[in-house]
Amino acid sequence: MTYVSVVTIVAYALLIAGLAVVSVKDARTRRIPNGWVALLMLLWAAWRLVLGFAGKYMGLGFWSTLLSPAPEVLGCFGLPIYGVSLSEGILGALALGGGMLVLSAVYELAMRNESFGGGDIKLMAVVGLFLGWERGLVCLLVACVLSVAYVLVRAVAARARRASAPNASGDSAAAPLRTQTMPFAPFITLGVLVAFVS
């Protein structure tokens, strides 16, 4: 295993660990701290720079290694994780972060109801840096499907609770689901894990 492969595995592991911390914070507070998003962005920048310096050390050139795709590494169960280039990462950040921002703004104007929070949008932009736009879209699709499944399960459970205790009051689940907030970072994290092996 080469040095750049080890660096890439460490960067991916730190990304997953950071996303796990952000997911817990989002689940508890319904907020994604800007500091954690900035740390993940700095992780990406440091990783790309280390790849460039490693390429220079190996005689491949700093700029060519910095700009070219990250090395393919083996992930869980021996499945390969394909690296993206610097430009693919930046395009992924713009496509995912910008796309979510536009969709969120259109939804909020049309439905007059909050959709994605700013933290979710920034987090998806950072995920796009690591995954690129293609696998970033896989991540977003998986995250959306899982979050819809979560909402449906919550709705069925709330309906079952109301049916079993029709006179119960003060239940926060009794409020309409469209008015409740939901953490999206845990679903993004699961989407990243799926996208890594897609």
mmCIF file of C-alpha atoms in Angstrom:
data_model
loop_
_atom_site.group_PDB
_atom_site.id
_atom_site.type_symbol
_atom_site.label_atom_id
_atom_site.label_comp_id
_atom_site.label_asym_id
_atom_site.label_seq_id
_atom_site.Cartn_x
_atom_site.Cartn_y
_atom_site.Cartn_z
ATOM 1 C CA MET A 1 0.000 0.000 0.000
ATOM 2 C CA THR A 2 1.422 3.357 -1.014
ATOM 3 C CA TYR A 3 1.755 6.435 1.144
ATOM 4 C CA VAL A 4 -0.947 8.293 -0.808
ATOM 5 C CA SER A 5 -3.348 5.380 -0.295
ATOM 6 C CA VAL A 6 -2.772 5.455 3.468
ATOM 7 C CA VAL A 7 -3.289 9.229 3.524
ATOM 8 C CA THR A 8 -6.514 8.807 1.548
ATOM 9 C CA ILE A 9 -7.841 6.090 3.860
ATOM 10 C CA VAL A 10 -7.067 8.306 6.873
ATOM 11 C CA ALA A 11 -8.825 11.275 5.221
ATOM 12 C CA TYR A 12 -11.920 9.174 4.495
ATOM 13 C CA ALA A 13 -11.933 7.751 8.030
ATOM 14 C CA LEU A 14 -11.677 11.259 9.504
ATOM 15 C CA LEU A 15 -14.503 12.409 7.216
ATOM 16 C CA ILE A 16 -16.772 9.596 8.474
ATOM 17 C CA ALA A 17 -15.786 10.297 12.099
ATOM 18 C CA GLY A 18 -16.492 14.024 11.638
ATOM 19 C CA LEU A 19 -19.834 13.278 9.993
ATOM 20 C CA ALA A 20 -20.729 10.976 12.885
ATOM 21 C CA VAL A 21 -20.051 13.770 15.391
ATOM 22 C CA VAL A 22 -22.049 16.243 13.295
ATOM 23 C CA SER A 23 -24.902 13.709 13.052
ATOM 24 C CA VAL A 24 -25.093 13.367 16.834
ATOM 25 C CA LYS A 25 -25.052 17.151 17.266
ATOM 26 C CA ASP A 26 -27.750 17.570 14.608
ATOM 27 C CA ALA A 27 -29.918 14.863 16.177
ATOM 28 C CA ARG A 28 -29.662 16.507 19.608
ATOM 29 C CA THR A 29 -29.932 20.192 18.715
ATOM 30 C CA ARG A 30 -31.219 20.302 15.107
ATOM 31 C CA ARG A 31 -28.163 22.410 14.278
ATOM 32 C CA ILE A 32 -24.968 21.694 12.369
ATOM 33 C CA PRO A 33 -22.150 23.791 13.861
ATOM 34 C CA ASN A 34 -20.241 25.893 11.321
ATOM 35 C CA GLY A 35 -17.012 24.978 13.100
ATOM 36 C CA TRP A 36 -17.432 21.316 12.248
ATOM 37 C CA VAL A 37 -18.240 22.097 8.614
ATOM 38 C CA ALA A 38 -15.103 24.272 8.460
ATOM 39 C CA LEU A 39 -13.017 21.467 10.018
ATOM 40 C CA LEU A 40 -14.214 19.016 7.378
ATOM 41 C CA MET A 41 -13.388 21.551 4.655
ATOM 42 C CA LEU A 42 -9.903 22.023 6.135
ATOM 43 C CA LEU A 43 -9.511 18.236 6.233
ATOM 44 C CA TRP A 44 -10.239 18.114 2.500
ATOM 45 C CA ALA A 45 -7.763 20.931 1.748
ATOM 46 C CA ALA A 46 -5.037 19.331 3.906
ATOM 47 C CA TRP A 47 -5.619 15.946 2.285
ATOM 48 C CA ARG A 48 -5.304 17.385 -1.227
ATOM 49 C CA LEU A 49 -2.105 19.257 -0.266
ATOM 50 C CA VAL A 50 -0.576 16.133 1.275
ATOM 51 C CA LEU A 51 -1.400 14.249 -1.930
ATOM 52 C CA GLY A 52 0.409 16.968 -3.900
ATOM 53 C CA PHE A 53 3.509 16.869 -1.709
ATOM 54 C CA ALA A 54 3.518 13.067 -1.773
ATOM 55 C CA GLY A 55 3.413 13.197 -5.567
ATOM 56 C CA LYS A 56 6.348 15.599 -5.597
ATOM 57 C CA TYR A 57 8.297 13.301 -3.269
ATOM 58 C CA MET A 58 7.547 10.292 -5.510
ATOM 59 C CA GLY A 59 8.695 12.206 -8.606
ATOM 60 C CA LEU A 60 5.223 12.617 -10.103
ATOM 61 C CA GLY A 61 5.067 16.360 -9.593
ATOM 62 C CA PHE A 62 3.171 18.413 -7.019
ATOM 63 C CA TRP A 63 0.581 19.930 -9.371
ATOM 64 C CA SER A 64 -0.153 16.789 -11.350
ATOM 65 C CA THR A 65 -0.824 14.801 -8.177
ATOM 66 C CA LEU A 66 -2.755 17.630 -6.536
ATOM 67 C CA LEU A 67 -5.065 17.992 -9.539
ATOM 68 C CA SER A 68 -5.454 14.327 -10.505
ATOM 69 C CA PRO A 69 -7.913 11.875 -8.931
ATOM 70 C CA ALA A 70 -7.124 10.614 -5.461
ATOM 71 C CA PRO A 71 -5.957 6.996 -5.438
ATOM 72 C CA GLU A 72 -8.446 4.151 -5.409
ATOM 73 C CA VAL A 73 -8.478 2.459 -2.015
ATOM 74 C CA LEU A 74 -10.219 -0.591 -0.641
ATOM 75 C CA GLY A 75 -13.062 0.162 1.732
ATOM 76 C CA CYS A 76 -15.225 -2.103 3.837
ATOM 77 C CA PHE A 77 -15.682 -5.669 2.611
ATOM 78 C CA GLY A 78 -12.919 -5.161 0.045
ATOM 79 C CA LEU A 79 -15.022 -2.811 -2.108
ATOM 80 C CA PRO A 80 -13.022 -0.099 -3.903
ATOM 81 C CA ILE A 81 -13.527 3.578 -3.170
ATOM 82 C CA TYR A 82 -12.690 5.583 -6.284
ATOM 83 C CA GLY A 83 -11.031 8.939 -5.741
ATOM 84 C CA VAL A 84 -12.073 12.154 -7.447
ATOM 85 C CA SER A 85 -9.882 14.899 -8.846
ATOM 86 C CA LEU A 86 -9.596 18.373 -7.400
ATOM 87 C CA SER A 87 -11.837 19.830 -10.114
ATOM 88 C CA GLU A 88 -14.444 17.058 -9.669
ATOM 89 C CA GLY A 89 -14.497 17.801 -5.930
ATOM 90 C CA ILE A 90 -15.011 21.518 -6.461
ATOM 91 C CA LEU A 91 -17.715 20.816 -9.039
ATOM 92 C CA GLY A 92 -19.339 18.423 -6.546
ATOM 93 C CA ALA A 93 -19.352 21.100 -3.862
ATOM 94 C CA LEU A 94 -20.915 23.641 -6.214
ATOM 95 C CA ALA A 95 -23.479 21.191 -7.600
ATOM 96 C CA LEU A 96 -24.581 19.767 -4.262
ATOM 97 C CA GLY A 97 -24.383 22.899 -2.129
ATOM 98 C CA GLY A 98 -25.709 25.207 -4.839
ATOM 99 C CA GLY A 99 -28.332 22.732 -6.000
ATOM 100 C CA MET A 100 -29.649 22.219 -2.482
ATOM 101 C CA LEU A 101 -29.700 25.972 -1.903
ATOM 102 C CA VAL A 102 -31.771 26.571 -5.036
ATOM 103 C CA LEU A 103 -34.149 23.665 -4.332
ATOM 104 C CA SER A 104 -34.577 24.775 -0.747
ATOM 105 C CA ALA A 105 -35.338 28.369 -1.779
ATOM 106 C CA VAL A 106 -37.874 27.247 -4.407
ATOM 107 C CA TYR A 107 -39.555 24.854 -1.962
ATOM 108 C CA GLU A 108 -39.777 27.497 0.763
ATOM 109 C CA LEU A 109 -41.275 30.027 -1.659
ATOM 110 C CA ALA A 110 -43.812 27.557 -3.020
ATOM 111 C CA MET A 111 -44.798 25.809 0.222
ATOM 112 C CA ARG A 112 -44.174 28.655 2.683
ATOM 113 C CA ASN A 113 -42.504 26.114 4.939
ATOM 114 C CA GLU A 114 -38.859 25.614 5.919
ATOM 115 C CA SER A 115 -36.963 22.851 4.129
ATOM 116 C CA PHE A 116 -33.222 22.259 4.441
ATOM 117 C CA GLY A 117 -31.313 24.339 6.936
ATOM 118 C CA GLY A 118 -28.150 26.233 6.056
ATOM 119 C CA GLY A 119 -26.039 23.682 7.913
ATOM 120 C CA ASP A 120 -27.389 20.838 5.773
ATOM 121 C CA ILE A 121 -26.573 22.785 2.609
ATOM 122 C CA LYS A 122 -23.026 23.591 3.756
ATOM 123 C CA LEU A 123 -22.453 20.014 4.885
ATOM 124 C CA MET A 124 -23.545 18.663 1.495
ATOM 125 C CA ALA A 125 -21.161 21.100 -0.207
ATOM 126 C CA VAL A 126 -18.275 19.717 1.860
ATOM 127 C CA VAL A 127 -19.377 16.150 1.112
ATOM 128 C CA GLY A 128 -19.290 17.106 -2.577
ATOM 129 C CA LEU A 129 -15.598 18.003 -2.196
ATOM 130 C CA PHE A 130 -14.819 14.436 -1.170
ATOM 131 C CA LEU A 131 -17.270 12.590 -3.439
ATOM 132 C CA GLY A 132 -17.539 14.705 -6.580
ATOM 133 C CA TRP A 133 -20.867 15.479 -8.200
ATOM 134 C CA GLU A 134 -21.772 11.966 -9.409
ATOM 135 C CA ARG A 135 -21.323 10.085 -6.155
ATOM 136 C CA GLY A 136 -22.485 13.192 -4.318
ATOM 137 C CA LEU A 137 -25.825 12.847 -6.076
ATOM 138 C CA VAL A 138 -25.924 9.180 -5.020
ATOM 139 C CA CYS A 139 -25.312 10.334 -1.440
ATOM 140 C CA LEU A 140 -28.067 12.932 -1.648
ATOM 141 C CA LEU A 141 -30.523 10.462 -3.183
ATOM 142 C CA VAL A 142 -29.823 7.875 -0.472
ATOM 143 C CA ALA A 143 -30.115 10.538 2.239
ATOM 144 C CA CYS A 144 -33.458 11.752 0.858
ATOM 145 C CA VAL A 145 -34.896 8.236 0.486
ATOM 146 C CA LEU A 146 -33.849 7.292 4.024
ATOM 147 C CA SER A 147 -35.224 10.531 5.477
ATOM 148 C CA VAL A 148 -38.573 10.016 3.724
ATOM 149 C CA ALA A 149 -38.701 6.453 5.097
ATOM 150 C CA TYR A 150 -37.926 7.854 8.564
ATOM 151 C CA VAL A 151 -40.763 10.395 8.289
ATOM 152 C CA LEU A 152 -43.208 7.722 7.131
ATOM 153 C CA VAL A 153 -42.281 5.433 10.040
ATOM 154 C CA ARG A 154 -42.705 8.361 12.449
ATOM 155 C CA ALA A 155 -46.106 9.173 10.964
ATOM 156 C CA VAL A 156 -47.300 5.571 11.313
ATOM 157 C CA ALA A 157 -45.990 5.394 14.891
ATOM 158 C CA ALA A 158 -47.669 8.705 15.809
ATOM 159 C CA ARG A 159 -50.944 7.546 14.301
ATOM 160 C CA ALA A 160 -50.722 4.272 16.246
ATOM 161 C CA ARG A 161 -50.048 6.186 19.499
ATOM 162 C CA ARG A 162 -53.022 8.473 18.886
ATOM 163 C CA ALA A 163 -55.245 5.484 18.138
ATOM 164 C CA SER A 164 -54.204 3.670 21.319
ATOM 165 C CA ALA A 165 -54.575 6.764 23.540
ATOM 166 C CA PRO A 166 -56.976 9.190 21.806
ATOM 167 C CA ASN A 167 -57.267 11.553 24.800
ATOM 168 C CA ALA A 168 -53.505 11.939 25.367
ATOM 169 C CA SER A 169 -52.246 15.487 24.968
ATOM 170 C CA GLY A 170 -48.873 17.179 25.093
ATOM 171 C CA ASP A 171 -47.306 14.699 22.681
ATOM 172 C CA SER A 172 -44.873 16.501 20.394
ATOM 173 C CA ALA A 173 -45.481 13.820 17.778
ATOM 174 C CA ALA A 174 -49.110 14.973 17.631
ATOM 175 C CA ALA A 175 -48.067 18.117 15.763
ATOM 176 C CA PRO A 176 -48.269 17.829 11.973
ATOM 177 C CA LEU A 177 -45.060 16.295 10.603
ATOM 178 C CA ARG A 178 -44.593 19.125 8.111
ATOM 179 C CA THR A 179 -44.171 21.563 11.004
ATOM 180 C CA GLN A 180 -41.561 19.460 12.825
ATOM 181 C CA THR A 181 -37.826 19.695 12.207
ATOM 182 C CA MET A 182 -35.761 16.657 11.445
ATOM 183 C CA PRO A 183 -32.007 16.100 11.565
ATOM 184 C CA PHE A 184 -30.651 15.480 8.068
ATOM 185 C CA ALA A 185 -26.938 14.976 8.893
ATOM 186 C CA PRO A 186 -27.400 11.324 9.972
ATOM 187 C CA PHE A 187 -28.937 10.559 6.583
ATOM 188 C CA ILE A 188 -26.107 12.406 4.808
ATOM 189 C CA THR A 189 -23.612 10.259 6.724
ATOM 190 C CA LEU A 190 -25.367 7.063 5.660
ATOM 191 C CA GLY A 191 -25.498 8.401 2.108
ATOM 192 C CA VAL A 192 -21.727 8.981 2.141
ATOM 193 C CA LEU A 193 -21.129 5.386 3.221
ATOM 194 C CA VAL A 194 -23.284 4.112 0.345
ATOM 195 C CA ALA A 195 -21.714 6.547 -2.148
ATOM 196 C CA PHE A 196 -18.197 5.438 -1.204
ATOM 197 C CA VAL A 197 -18.890 1.959 -2.538
ATOM 198 C CA SER A 198 -21.148 2.892 -5.453
#
